[in-house]
Short mmCIF file of C-alpha atoms in Angstrom, two decimals:
data_model
loop_
_atom_site.label_atom_id
_atom_site.label_comp_id
_atom_site.label_asym_id
_atom_site.label_seq_id
_atom_site.Cartn_x
_atom_site.Cartn_y
_atom_site.Cartn_z
CA MET A 21 1.76 -35.02 -39.11
CA ALA A 22 2.30 -36.24 -42.56
CA ALA A 23 3.59 -39.75 -43.08
CA PRO A 24 7.14 -39.93 -44.21
CA ASN A 25 7.67 -40.39 -48.00
CA ILE A 26 8.55 -43.96 -49.05
CA ILE A 27 9.20 -43.14 -52.77
CA GLU A 28 10.85 -40.01 -54.10
CA PHE A 29 11.93 -39.00 -57.53
CA GLN A 30 14.35 -36.12 -57.41
CA GLY A 31 14.88 -34.45 -60.98
CA ALA A 32 14.67 -37.88 -62.52
CA GLY A 33 14.89 -38.58 -66.10
CA PHE A 34 15.53 -41.50 -68.37
CA THR A 35 16.71 -41.90 -71.76
CA TYR A 36 16.65 -45.22 -73.63
CA PRO A 37 19.83 -46.65 -75.17
CA SER A 38 18.66 -45.63 -78.53
CA GLY A 39 18.46 -42.00 -77.39
CA ARG A 40 14.74 -41.68 -77.02
CA GLU A 41 13.80 -39.80 -73.89
CA ALA A 42 11.08 -41.58 -71.86
CA PHE A 43 10.73 -38.68 -69.30
CA SER A 44 12.76 -36.06 -67.68
CA GLY A 45 12.76 -33.63 -64.70
CA ILE A 46 10.42 -35.78 -62.68
CA ASP A 47 10.00 -34.53 -58.93
CA LEU A 48 7.42 -36.71 -57.19
CA ALA A 49 7.01 -37.94 -53.53
CA ILE A 50 4.65 -40.68 -52.58
CA GLU A 51 3.92 -40.92 -48.90
CA LYS A 52 3.73 -44.21 -46.81
CA GLY A 53 0.44 -45.95 -46.89
CA GLY A 54 -0.95 -43.54 -49.52
CA ALA A 55 -2.58 -44.41 -52.82
CA PHE A 56 -1.16 -42.80 -55.63
CA ALA A 57 -2.16 -43.12 -59.53
CA LEU A 58 0.11 -41.90 -62.58
CA ILE A 59 -2.12 -41.30 -65.35
CA GLY A 60 -1.58 -40.44 -69.03
CA SER A 61 -2.32 -41.49 -72.53
CA ASN A 62 -0.36 -44.55 -74.20
CA GLY A 63 3.23 -43.93 -74.63
CA ALA A 64 3.32 -41.08 -71.87
CA GLY A 65 6.08 -43.01 -70.17
CA LYS A 66 4.09 -44.37 -67.19
CA THR A 67 5.32 -48.01 -67.20
CA THR A 68 9.06 -46.79 -67.52
CA LEU A 69 8.60 -44.45 -64.77
CA LEU A 70 7.09 -47.27 -62.50
CA LYS A 71 10.01 -49.58 -63.33
CA HIS A 72 12.36 -47.06 -61.59
CA ILE A 73 10.64 -47.55 -58.22
CA ASN A 74 12.10 -51.01 -57.60
CA GLY A 75 15.24 -50.71 -59.84
CA LEU A 76 14.25 -52.59 -62.84
CA LEU A 77 15.62 -49.41 -64.47
CA TYR A 78 17.85 -46.82 -63.20
CA PRO A 79 17.50 -43.07 -63.94
CA SER A 80 19.76 -41.69 -66.67
CA HIS A 81 19.95 -38.33 -64.50
CA GLY A 82 18.53 -37.28 -61.20
CA ARG A 83 17.88 -39.77 -58.34
CA VAL A 84 15.10 -42.17 -57.17
CA LEU A 85 14.76 -42.85 -53.51
CA PHE A 86 13.08 -45.67 -51.77
CA ASP A 87 12.73 -45.26 -48.02
CA GLY A 88 15.23 -42.29 -47.99
CA LYS A 89 17.93 -44.58 -49.89
CA GLU A 90 18.99 -44.11 -53.39
CA VAL A 91 17.80 -47.06 -55.55
CA ASN A 92 20.91 -48.22 -57.56
CA LYS A 93 22.54 -51.65 -58.57
CA LYS A 94 23.58 -52.25 -55.11
CA THR A 95 20.20 -51.46 -53.22
CA ALA A 96 17.84 -52.54 -55.99
CA PRO A 97 17.62 -56.35 -54.73
CA GLY A 98 16.66 -55.20 -51.32
CA VAL A 99 14.19 -52.71 -52.54
CA ARG A 100 12.69 -55.39 -54.77
CA ASP A 101 12.01 -57.58 -51.57
CA ARG A 102 9.90 -54.73 -50.33
CA VAL A 103 8.10 -53.53 -53.53
CA GLY A 104 5.51 -55.89 -55.24
CA PHE A 105 5.22 -55.19 -58.96
CA VAL A 106 2.11 -56.47 -60.89
CA PHE A 107 2.75 -56.30 -64.62
CA GLN A 108 0.13 -55.15 -67.21
CA ASN A 109 0.06 -58.64 -69.01
CA PRO A 110 -0.39 -61.61 -66.67
CA ASP A 111 1.55 -63.82 -69.21
CA ASP A 112 4.71 -61.92 -68.62
CA GLN A 113 4.56 -63.16 -64.95
CA LEU A 114 3.09 -66.49 -64.99
CA PHE A 115 5.69 -69.21 -66.15
CA LEU A 116 5.50 -72.17 -63.93
CA PRO A 117 3.06 -75.08 -64.34
CA THR A 118 1.06 -74.62 -61.46
CA VAL A 119 -0.62 -71.66 -59.72
CA ALA A 120 0.80 -72.66 -56.33
CA GLN A 121 4.32 -72.93 -57.77
CA ASP A 122 4.02 -69.62 -59.43
CA VAL A 123 2.70 -68.04 -56.28
CA ALA A 124 5.69 -69.56 -54.42
CA PHE A 125 8.26 -68.14 -56.83
CA GLY A 126 8.67 -64.98 -55.06
CA PRO A 127 8.88 -66.34 -51.48
CA MET A 128 11.33 -69.08 -52.74
CA ASN A 129 13.64 -66.38 -54.20
CA HIS A 130 13.51 -64.97 -50.58
CA GLY A 131 14.94 -68.13 -49.23
CA LEU A 132 12.10 -68.83 -46.93
CA ASP A 133 11.61 -72.25 -45.60
CA ARG A 134 9.17 -74.66 -47.16
CA ALA A 135 6.45 -74.24 -44.45
CA GLU A 136 6.55 -70.49 -44.48
CA VAL A 137 6.35 -70.42 -48.17
CA GLU A 138 3.17 -72.85 -48.10
CA LYS A 139 1.52 -70.65 -45.63
CA ARG A 140 2.12 -67.48 -47.63
CA VAL A 141 0.83 -69.17 -50.88
CA LYS A 142 -2.31 -70.17 -49.14
CA ARG A 143 -2.91 -66.75 -47.71
CA ALA A 144 -2.07 -64.84 -50.88
CA LEU A 145 -4.67 -67.04 -52.84
CA GLU A 146 -7.22 -66.54 -49.99
CA VAL A 147 -6.96 -62.75 -50.40
CA VAL A 148 -7.75 -62.85 -53.93
CA ASP A 149 -10.38 -65.46 -53.66
CA MET A 150 -8.53 -68.21 -55.71
CA GLU A 151 -8.23 -70.87 -53.15
CA GLY A 152 -8.83 -74.42 -54.73
CA TYR A 153 -6.77 -73.47 -57.86
CA GLU A 154 -3.49 -74.46 -56.42
CA GLY A 155 -2.75 -77.30 -58.89
CA VAL A 156 -4.21 -75.72 -62.06
CA HIS A 157 -2.03 -74.83 -64.97
CA PRO A 158 -2.15 -70.81 -65.37
CA GLY A 159 -2.68 -71.31 -69.06
CA LYS A 160 -6.00 -72.74 -68.22
CA LEU A 161 -7.26 -69.72 -66.33
CA SER A 162 -9.35 -66.80 -67.62
CA GLY A 163 -7.88 -63.35 -67.89
CA GLY A 164 -9.40 -62.17 -64.73
CA GLU A 165 -8.19 -65.26 -62.95
CA LYS A 166 -4.59 -64.86 -64.38
CA LYS A 167 -4.58 -61.36 -63.09
CA ARG A 168 -5.62 -62.43 -59.67
CA VAL A 169 -3.00 -65.11 -59.46
CA CYS A 170 -0.40 -62.43 -60.54
CA ILE A 171 -1.53 -60.22 -57.69
CA ALA A 172 -1.18 -63.33 -55.23
CA GLY A 173 2.11 -63.87 -56.50
CA VAL A 174 3.29 -60.53 -55.51
CA LEU A 175 1.36 -60.47 -52.14
CA ALA A 176 3.00 -63.66 -51.18
CA LEU A 177 6.12 -61.48 -50.95
CA GLU A 178 4.26 -59.49 -48.23
CA PRO A 179 5.43 -56.23 -49.82
CA GLU A 180 5.25 -52.79 -48.22
CA VAL A 181 4.61 -50.95 -51.60
CA LEU A 182 2.48 -52.41 -54.32
CA VAL A 183 2.88 -51.27 -57.97
CA PHE A 184 0.22 -51.85 -60.55
CA ASP A 185 0.82 -51.32 -64.10
CA GLU A 186 -2.78 -50.96 -65.74
CA PRO A 187 -4.46 -52.94 -62.84
CA THR A 188 -7.78 -53.21 -64.78
CA GLY A 189 -6.50 -53.42 -68.26
CA GLY A 190 -8.11 -56.11 -70.47
CA LEU A 191 -10.56 -57.24 -67.59
CA ASP A 192 -14.22 -57.65 -67.79
CA PRO A 193 -16.49 -55.52 -65.42
CA ARG A 194 -16.54 -58.13 -62.77
CA GLY A 195 -12.90 -58.69 -62.91
CA THR A 196 -12.33 -54.93 -62.89
CA ARG A 197 -14.69 -54.81 -59.72
CA ASP A 198 -12.80 -57.57 -58.02
CA THR A 199 -9.37 -56.04 -58.53
CA ILE A 200 -10.51 -52.61 -57.29
CA ARG A 201 -11.91 -54.60 -54.22
CA PHE A 202 -8.53 -56.50 -53.57
CA ILE A 203 -6.34 -53.27 -53.86
CA ASN A 204 -8.77 -51.33 -51.42
CA LYS A 205 -8.74 -54.27 -49.11
CA LEU A 206 -4.87 -54.64 -49.08
CA ARG A 207 -4.66 -50.84 -48.28
CA GLU A 208 -7.05 -51.05 -45.49
CA GLU A 209 -6.00 -54.24 -43.70
CA ARG A 210 -2.27 -53.97 -44.24
CA GLY A 211 -1.47 -50.43 -44.85
CA ILE A 212 0.21 -51.27 -48.06
CA THR A 213 1.24 -48.31 -50.14
CA VAL A 214 -0.42 -48.51 -53.53
CA VAL A 215 0.97 -46.97 -56.79
CA ILE A 216 -0.84 -47.32 -59.94
CA ALA A 217 -0.26 -46.65 -63.55
CA SER A 218 -3.39 -46.33 -65.54
CA HIS A 219 -5.48 -44.51 -68.32
CA ASP A 220 -8.79 -46.06 -67.04
CA VAL A 221 -10.17 -42.80 -65.87
CA ASN A 222 -13.27 -44.28 -64.51
CA VAL A 223 -11.53 -46.55 -62.07
CA ILE A 224 -8.93 -44.41 -60.75
CA PRO A 225 -11.11 -42.33 -58.40
CA LEU A 226 -12.22 -45.53 -56.98
CA LEU A 227 -8.60 -46.42 -56.03
CA VAL A 228 -6.69 -43.30 -55.28
CA GLU A 229 -6.96 -39.73 -53.82
CA ARG A 230 -3.82 -38.40 -55.54
CA VAL A 231 -2.88 -38.32 -59.09
CA ALA A 232 0.04 -37.06 -61.38
CA VAL A 233 -0.39 -36.56 -64.96
CA LEU A 234 2.25 -37.52 -67.27
CA HIS A 235 2.41 -36.59 -70.77
CA LYS A 236 5.07 -37.00 -73.33
CA GLY A 237 7.60 -37.70 -70.61
CA ARG A 238 6.79 -34.44 -68.59
CA LEU A 239 4.78 -34.11 -65.38
CA LEU A 240 1.88 -31.76 -66.11
CA PHE A 241 0.06 -31.95 -62.69
CA ASP A 242 0.58 -33.62 -59.21
CA GLY A 243 -2.36 -33.22 -56.87
CA SER A 244 -5.80 -34.38 -55.69
CA VAL A 245 -7.86 -36.41 -58.24
CA ARG A 246 -10.79 -34.23 -57.99
CA ASP A 247 -8.64 -31.17 -59.10
CA ALA A 248 -7.21 -33.16 -61.81
CA PHE A 249 -10.38 -34.30 -63.30
CA GLY A 250 -12.23 -31.16 -62.80
CA ASP A 251 -9.56 -29.38 -65.09
CA ARG A 252 -10.59 -30.01 -68.64
CA GLY A 253 -7.67 -27.79 -69.92
CA LEU A 254 -5.22 -29.92 -68.23
CA LEU A 255 -6.97 -33.23 -69.45
CA SER A 256 -7.11 -32.15 -73.08
CA LYS A 257 -3.35 -31.15 -73.01
CA ALA A 258 -2.76 -34.73 -71.71
CA SER A 259 -4.91 -36.14 -74.42
CA MET A 260 -7.41 -37.55 -71.58
CA VAL A 261 -10.93 -37.24 -70.85
CA PRO A 262 -12.57 -37.18 -67.37
CA PRO A 263 -14.60 -40.13 -65.87
CA ASP A 264 -17.88 -40.52 -67.69
CA VAL A 265 -19.93 -39.37 -64.75
CA THR A 266 -17.76 -36.28 -64.38
CA ARG A 267 -18.07 -35.45 -67.85
CA LEU A 268 -21.80 -35.70 -67.70
CA ALA A 269 -21.85 -33.31 -64.69
CA LEU A 270 -19.47 -30.93 -66.53
CA GLU A 271 -21.50 -31.01 -69.68
CA MET A 272 -24.63 -30.25 -67.73
CA GLY A 273 -22.75 -27.37 -66.13
CA CYS A 274 -23.50 -28.30 -62.61
CA CYS A 275 -21.52 -28.84 -59.44
CA PRO A 276 -18.42 -27.01 -59.76
CA GLY A 277 -15.31 -27.52 -57.64
CA LYS A 278 -15.66 -29.59 -54.43
CA GLY A 279 -18.95 -31.03 -55.39
CA LEU A 280 -17.73 -32.36 -58.78
CA PRO A 281 -18.87 -36.21 -58.76
CA LEU A 282 -16.14 -38.49 -60.00
CA THR A 283 -17.86 -42.02 -59.43
CA MET A 284 -21.12 -43.47 -60.02
CA ASN A 285 -21.97 -43.38 -56.36
CA GLU A 286 -20.99 -39.71 -55.77
CA ALA A 287 -23.03 -39.02 -59.02
CA LEU A 288 -26.09 -40.78 -57.65
CA ARG A 289 -25.89 -39.20 -54.36
CA TYR A 290 -25.74 -35.75 -56.03
CA PHE A 291 -28.63 -36.30 -58.65
CA GLN A 292 -30.87 -37.83 -55.81
CA LYS A 293 -30.39 -34.64 -53.82
CA GLY A 294 -31.86 -32.95 -56.79
CA GLY A 295 -28.75 -31.40 -58.47
CA MET B 8 20.96 -60.65 -77.67
CA HIS B 9 17.68 -58.62 -78.38
CA GLU B 10 20.00 -55.50 -78.74
CA LEU B 11 22.32 -57.33 -81.08
CA PHE B 12 19.41 -58.15 -83.33
CA LEU B 13 17.89 -54.74 -83.37
CA GLU B 14 21.32 -53.18 -84.00
CA ILE B 15 21.65 -55.18 -87.28
CA GLN B 16 18.24 -53.82 -88.57
CA GLN B 17 19.32 -50.35 -87.59
CA VAL B 18 22.79 -50.57 -89.33
CA ALA B 19 21.15 -52.21 -92.20
CA SER B 20 18.84 -49.22 -92.94
CA GLY B 21 21.84 -47.04 -93.03
CA ASN B 22 22.93 -45.04 -96.09
CA SER B 23 26.25 -45.69 -97.88
CA PRO B 24 27.22 -46.57 -101.51
CA MET B 25 27.07 -49.97 -100.40
CA HIS B 26 23.75 -49.86 -98.93
CA ARG B 27 22.40 -48.23 -101.97
CA LEU B 28 23.47 -51.24 -104.14
CA ASP B 29 20.97 -53.68 -105.49
CA ALA B 30 20.37 -56.53 -102.87
CA GLY B 31 20.32 -59.21 -105.68
CA THR B 32 23.80 -58.08 -106.83
CA LYS B 33 25.19 -58.14 -103.23
CA LEU B 34 23.52 -61.62 -102.69
CA LEU B 35 25.16 -62.94 -105.79
CA SER B 36 28.61 -61.35 -105.05
CA ILE B 37 28.73 -62.98 -101.44
CA LEU B 38 27.54 -66.29 -102.88
CA ILE B 39 30.48 -66.28 -105.21
CA LEU B 40 32.93 -65.35 -102.45
CA ILE B 41 31.39 -67.95 -100.08
CA LEU B 42 31.52 -70.72 -102.72
CA PHE B 43 35.21 -69.94 -103.39
CA ALA B 44 36.12 -69.73 -99.60
CA VAL B 45 34.38 -73.23 -99.16
CA PHE B 46 36.35 -74.92 -101.90
CA THR B 47 39.76 -73.35 -101.79
CA LYS B 48 42.57 -75.05 -99.76
CA ASP B 49 44.73 -72.12 -99.80
CA LEU B 50 45.09 -70.15 -96.59
CA PHE B 51 46.53 -67.07 -98.20
CA SER B 52 43.58 -66.78 -100.55
CA LEU B 53 41.32 -66.73 -97.58
CA VAL B 54 43.17 -64.05 -95.89
CA LEU B 55 43.20 -61.97 -98.96
CA LEU B 56 39.29 -62.65 -99.37
CA GLU B 57 38.84 -61.48 -95.74
CA ILE B 58 40.75 -58.42 -96.28
CA PHE B 59 38.51 -57.62 -99.36
CA LEU B 60 35.45 -58.19 -97.27
CA LEU B 61 36.75 -55.89 -94.43
CA MET B 62 37.38 -53.22 -97.22
CA LEU B 63 33.65 -53.58 -98.31
CA MET B 64 32.45 -53.16 -94.81
CA ALA B 65 34.71 -50.00 -94.41
CA ALA B 66 33.10 -48.67 -97.68
CA SER B 67 29.73 -49.45 -96.01
CA HIS B 68 30.68 -47.24 -92.90
CA LEU B 69 29.94 -50.17 -90.70
CA PRO B 70 31.17 -49.30 -87.11
CA PRO B 71 34.47 -51.17 -86.29
CA ARG B 72 33.16 -52.27 -82.83
CA TYR B 73 29.87 -53.51 -84.31
CA VAL B 74 31.91 -55.70 -86.81
CA GLY B 75 34.36 -56.85 -84.30
CA LYS B 76 31.95 -57.93 -81.93
CA ARG B 77 30.08 -60.19 -84.43
CA LEU B 78 33.26 -61.52 -85.99
CA LEU B 79 34.33 -62.73 -82.42
CA PHE B 80 31.30 -64.97 -82.47
CA VAL B 81 33.29 -67.13 -84.63
CA LEU B 82 35.55 -68.18 -82.04
CA PRO B 83 33.23 -70.08 -79.56
CA PHE B 84 31.87 -72.11 -82.14
CA GLY B 85 34.56 -72.30 -84.97
CA GLY B 86 37.42 -71.96 -82.70
CA PHE B 87 36.28 -74.98 -80.67
CA LEU B 88 36.15 -77.16 -83.80
CA ALA B 89 39.38 -75.84 -85.09
CA LEU B 90 41.16 -76.46 -81.83
CA PHE B 91 40.54 -80.16 -81.84
CA GLN B 92 41.78 -80.75 -85.46
CA PRO B 93 45.50 -80.96 -84.78
CA PHE B 94 44.88 -83.90 -82.58
CA ILE B 95 42.47 -85.87 -84.27
CA ARG B 96 43.89 -85.56 -87.92
CA GLU B 97 46.47 -88.16 -89.05
CA GLY B 98 49.90 -87.05 -90.70
CA SER B 99 53.45 -85.98 -89.79
CA ILE B 100 53.57 -85.15 -85.95
CA ILE B 101 55.18 -81.71 -85.21
CA TRP B 102 55.10 -81.91 -81.39
CA SER B 103 53.62 -84.52 -78.89
CA PHE B 104 52.63 -84.23 -75.09
CA TYR B 105 52.08 -87.36 -73.08
CA GLY B 106 50.67 -89.32 -75.88
CA LEU B 107 48.76 -86.58 -77.37
CA SER B 108 50.36 -85.43 -80.67
CA ALA B 109 49.56 -82.62 -83.14
CA THR B 110 49.95 -83.17 -86.64
CA TYR B 111 50.99 -80.76 -89.43
CA GLU B 112 48.08 -81.76 -91.50
CA GLY B 113 45.55 -81.28 -88.53
CA THR B 114 47.01 -77.68 -87.72
CA PHE B 115 46.68 -76.83 -91.25
CA PHE B 116 43.11 -78.11 -91.55
CA GLY B 117 41.98 -76.26 -88.35
CA ALA B 118 43.38 -73.02 -89.60
CA LEU B 119 41.63 -73.54 -92.88
CA LEU B 120 38.31 -74.22 -91.16
CA LEU B 121 38.64 -71.27 -88.91
CA LEU B 122 39.53 -68.85 -91.92
CA ARG B 123 36.71 -70.32 -93.93
CA MET B 124 34.17 -69.68 -91.25
CA LEU B 125 35.51 -66.24 -90.79
CA VAL B 126 35.34 -65.43 -94.41
CA CYS B 127 31.69 -66.84 -94.62
CA ILE B 128 30.55 -64.91 -91.57
CA SER B 129 32.16 -61.81 -92.82
CA ALA B 130 30.41 -62.21 -96.05
CA VAL B 131 27.07 -62.69 -94.50
CA LEU B 132 27.50 -59.82 -92.02
CA PHE B 133 28.29 -57.51 -95.05
CA LEU B 134 25.17 -58.51 -96.79
CA SER B 135 22.82 -58.43 -93.59
CA SER B 136 24.42 -55.09 -92.51
CA THR B 137 23.90 -53.26 -95.73
CA THR B 138 20.55 -54.81 -96.86
CA ARG B 139 17.00 -54.12 -95.50
CA GLN B 140 15.23 -57.54 -95.04
CA GLU B 141 12.47 -56.61 -97.39
CA ASP B 142 14.93 -55.84 -100.10
CA LEU B 143 16.64 -59.13 -99.63
CA TYR B 144 13.24 -60.88 -99.83
CA HIS B 145 12.56 -58.98 -103.20
CA ALA B 146 15.94 -60.22 -104.48
CA LEU B 147 15.30 -63.69 -103.50
CA GLU B 148 11.92 -63.47 -105.31
CA ARG B 149 13.62 -62.50 -108.42
CA PHE B 150 16.07 -65.17 -108.21
CA LYS B 151 13.07 -67.74 -108.34
CA VAL B 152 13.45 -68.87 -104.77
CA PRO B 153 10.21 -70.77 -103.96
CA PRO B 154 7.96 -68.30 -102.04
CA ILE B 155 7.56 -70.94 -99.06
CA PHE B 156 11.33 -70.40 -98.25
CA ILE B 157 11.10 -66.50 -98.40
CA SER B 158 8.27 -66.77 -96.11
CA LEU B 159 9.86 -69.02 -93.63
CA LEU B 160 13.05 -66.82 -93.58
CA ASP B 161 10.73 -63.76 -93.05
CA MET B 162 8.69 -65.42 -90.19
CA MET B 163 11.70 -66.74 -88.65
CA LEU B 164 13.40 -63.26 -88.41
CA ARG B 165 10.32 -61.58 -87.19
CA HIS B 166 9.61 -64.11 -84.60
CA ILE B 167 13.24 -64.12 -83.36
CA GLY B 168 12.58 -60.48 -82.33
CA LEU B 169 9.26 -61.21 -80.66
CA CYS B 170 10.70 -64.13 -78.96
CA PHE B 171 13.55 -62.12 -77.49
CA GLU B 172 11.10 -59.35 -76.45
CA SER B 173 8.77 -61.74 -74.52
CA LEU B 174 11.73 -63.48 -72.99
CA HIS B 175 12.91 -60.10 -71.89
CA ARG B 176 9.62 -59.16 -70.36
CA ALA B 177 9.41 -62.50 -68.46
CA LEU B 178 12.88 -62.09 -66.98
CA THR B 179 11.92 -58.61 -65.73
CA ALA B 180 8.83 -59.96 -64.13
CA GLN B 181 11.02 -62.63 -62.39
CA LYS B 182 13.66 -60.00 -61.24
CA ALA B 183 10.84 -57.98 -59.78
CA ARG B 184 9.85 -60.89 -57.64
CA GLY B 185 13.46 -61.21 -56.33
CA PHE B 186 14.98 -63.79 -58.59
CA ARG B 187 18.74 -63.79 -58.93
CA TRP B 188 20.83 -65.91 -61.27
CA ARG B 189 23.71 -65.83 -58.93
CA LYS B 190 23.53 -66.39 -55.22
CA ASN B 191 19.82 -67.16 -55.23
CA ARG B 192 18.62 -67.62 -51.77
CA ALA B 193 16.32 -70.87 -52.74
CA GLY B 194 19.70 -72.49 -54.16
CA TYR B 195 21.01 -73.60 -57.36
CA ARG B 196 18.55 -76.34 -58.29
CA PHE B 197 15.67 -73.66 -58.18
CA VAL B 198 17.58 -71.62 -60.49
CA LEU B 199 17.88 -74.33 -62.96
CA LYS B 200 14.30 -75.42 -62.54
CA SER B 201 13.26 -71.71 -63.15
CA ALA B 202 15.41 -71.42 -66.31
CA GLY B 203 13.93 -74.63 -67.58
CA ASN B 204 10.31 -73.57 -67.04
CA THR B 205 11.08 -70.16 -68.45
CA LEU B 206 12.32 -71.56 -71.78
CA GLY B 207 9.40 -74.09 -71.84
CA THR B 208 6.75 -71.34 -71.41
CA LEU B 209 8.59 -69.33 -73.96
CA PHE B 210 8.33 -72.28 -76.39
CA VAL B 211 4.59 -72.73 -75.83
CA ARG B 212 3.78 -68.97 -75.90
CA SER B 213 5.82 -68.55 -79.06
CA MET B 214 3.88 -71.46 -80.76
CA GLU B 215 0.48 -69.86 -79.69
CA ARG B 216 1.59 -66.27 -80.74
CA GLY B 217 2.68 -67.73 -84.02
CA GLU B 218 -0.64 -69.13 -84.76
CA ARG B 219 -2.44 -65.95 -83.67
CA ILE B 220 -0.13 -63.81 -86.12
CA TYR B 221 -0.74 -66.26 -88.83
CA GLU B 222 -4.52 -66.18 -88.45
CA SER B 223 -4.39 -62.37 -88.28
CA MET B 224 -2.27 -62.46 -91.59
CA LEU B 225 -4.88 -64.78 -93.12
CA ALA B 226 -7.60 -62.48 -91.96
CA ARG B 227 -5.91 -59.61 -93.79
CA GLY B 228 -5.93 -61.73 -97.06
CA TYR B 229 -2.51 -63.05 -96.89
CA LYS B 230 -1.53 -65.78 -99.34
CA LEU B 231 1.54 -67.64 -99.89
CA GLY B 232 3.72 -65.88 -102.45
CA THR B 233 2.28 -62.30 -101.78
CA SER B 234 4.96 -60.02 -103.02
CA TYR B 235 7.26 -58.22 -100.48
CA SER B 236 8.12 -55.26 -102.56
CA PHE B 237 5.96 -52.06 -102.92
CA GLU B 238 8.84 -50.08 -104.41
CA PRO B 239 9.41 -49.94 -108.07
CA ARG B 240 12.24 -52.07 -109.27
CA ARG B 241 15.36 -50.20 -109.84
CA ARG B 242 17.46 -50.96 -112.81
CA ALA B 243 21.00 -52.29 -112.11
CA ASN B 244 23.52 -49.43 -112.30
CA ALA B 245 27.33 -48.99 -112.68
CA GLY B 246 27.74 -49.57 -108.95
CA ASP B 247 25.99 -52.86 -108.82
CA ALA B 248 28.10 -54.02 -111.86
CA CYS B 249 31.14 -52.95 -110.14
CA LEU B 250 30.67 -54.94 -106.93
CA LEU B 251 29.77 -58.06 -109.01
CA LEU B 252 32.59 -57.72 -111.25
CA SER B 253 35.24 -57.14 -108.50
CA SER B 254 33.82 -60.24 -106.57
CA VAL B 255 34.25 -62.26 -109.86
CA PHE B 256 37.69 -60.78 -110.41
CA ILE B 257 39.00 -61.52 -107.13
CA VAL B 258 37.76 -65.03 -107.05
CA VAL B 259 39.36 -65.57 -110.36
CA PHE B 260 42.49 -63.89 -109.40
CA LEU B 261 42.82 -66.07 -106.30
CA ALA B 262 41.98 -69.14 -107.93
CA PHE B 263 44.89 -68.46 -110.43
CA GLN B 264 47.37 -66.81 -108.10
CA ASP B 265 48.57 -70.23 -106.85
CA ARG B 266 48.77 -73.01 -109.50
CA LEU B 267 46.08 -73.04 -112.07
CA TRP B 268 42.67 -74.39 -110.74
CA TYR B 269 44.40 -75.90 -107.70
CA GLY B 270 42.36 -74.06 -105.38
CA ILE B 271 38.85 -75.34 -106.42
CA GLY B 272 40.19 -78.78 -107.08
CA LEU B 273 39.48 -79.16 -110.70
CA VAL B 274 42.88 -80.69 -111.50
#
């Protein structure tokens, strides 16, 4: 039996106060415990769409449901308690004088007592390998470290759903690898539902099984990551390219359909078998 | 706040006869009006001046709501100052209440203060809502305002926008982690502390960002006094002359309409 849907978009659309349309007619369902990525070029409407999940924005038409209930002004605070949102730019999130205080910000807002907050801060920093940085000023951290503190700050809320806006944007290869590892670990160990918006096509197959392709506010595709990246017509329509290894395989005219490699490991296995 | 700021820029790039007038002419005209408003002691003149400015704004097709919202901003600042005047000025007492007495002179001065502010803000609103920023800088350049002042004005306006934007993003990120201004579950002190830290961070970030922007400007060959205009200069036309002359005319008329030169205190 399929897991129940935790997030549902029903004919949702959003128009900015200026009259510019961000997206419209979006129908999407994300199941509990799943990993889902929204991909598309810059300005496709990914971030705006993500912000509807926890009621940072409300749809101009249609509905957004969280756990079966409509997200609106009344329900949004409750939804925000259950959905963690990691923003693209860590500097938007970090604003307190020490790492520990910043990670504690969310739990404090939940009105938890001091002992519980401290426990959660410790645990969250452990998950992202940032123990020992409690008293450091976030301004003194590197980009990758800031990102990890941001993830910890959201993990401390013990959310059921984690939303990442460009999780690997601006990170070096090591930071990218670490972030992928944390996200996958959280899914496996805690069964957290993961929703990602990204245009980093090389990273997406390492994180999710299902993608939706957004282009100029319209949903072009919703299905498996392999089907999306194997379809060059779809990708060029969305101004995107397949992952590097997939592109290489496609250019060489081999491994059509199910065998198409999406990650470096898949490609290695494929070529070691002798193509 | 951010929306208010963006709205001015949107309205200022409109297209009405007033928008098309030369920025320098508009600047000069409102300077004349403001100078008169500051020196006159005649309430009736100020009312007439305000009506003239409202007519100018109507001719600029400014939305009434847009104008009303901004003129109401006079109240919390100017209104507060004006409200005190009747009680702190000496003069003939018109009524008293438990030792607190209001004077005629104070009431008059309060009304004068409020009207002056209203006229000055209306004048500035007319200018800023019908003139694009770069046209204004160009006009200031022609009036031989030192380039450093123009640069400062330009940088300030640009950074206000950026500042609001980053504040907005920070507040969104806090909301996402369950922060509430009212009924926060961590208590009122926590809300105050968060607000203080947000502001502090905003200051530091703005400074750092300002430096980055300046460096990137230098890297693109920016020098103080780089001209702001790339459009060819337009010669003043009949419309420009019309606005300037009518401003001069109304000021002279108002100055004379009571007793000669009484208003600007030359007697």
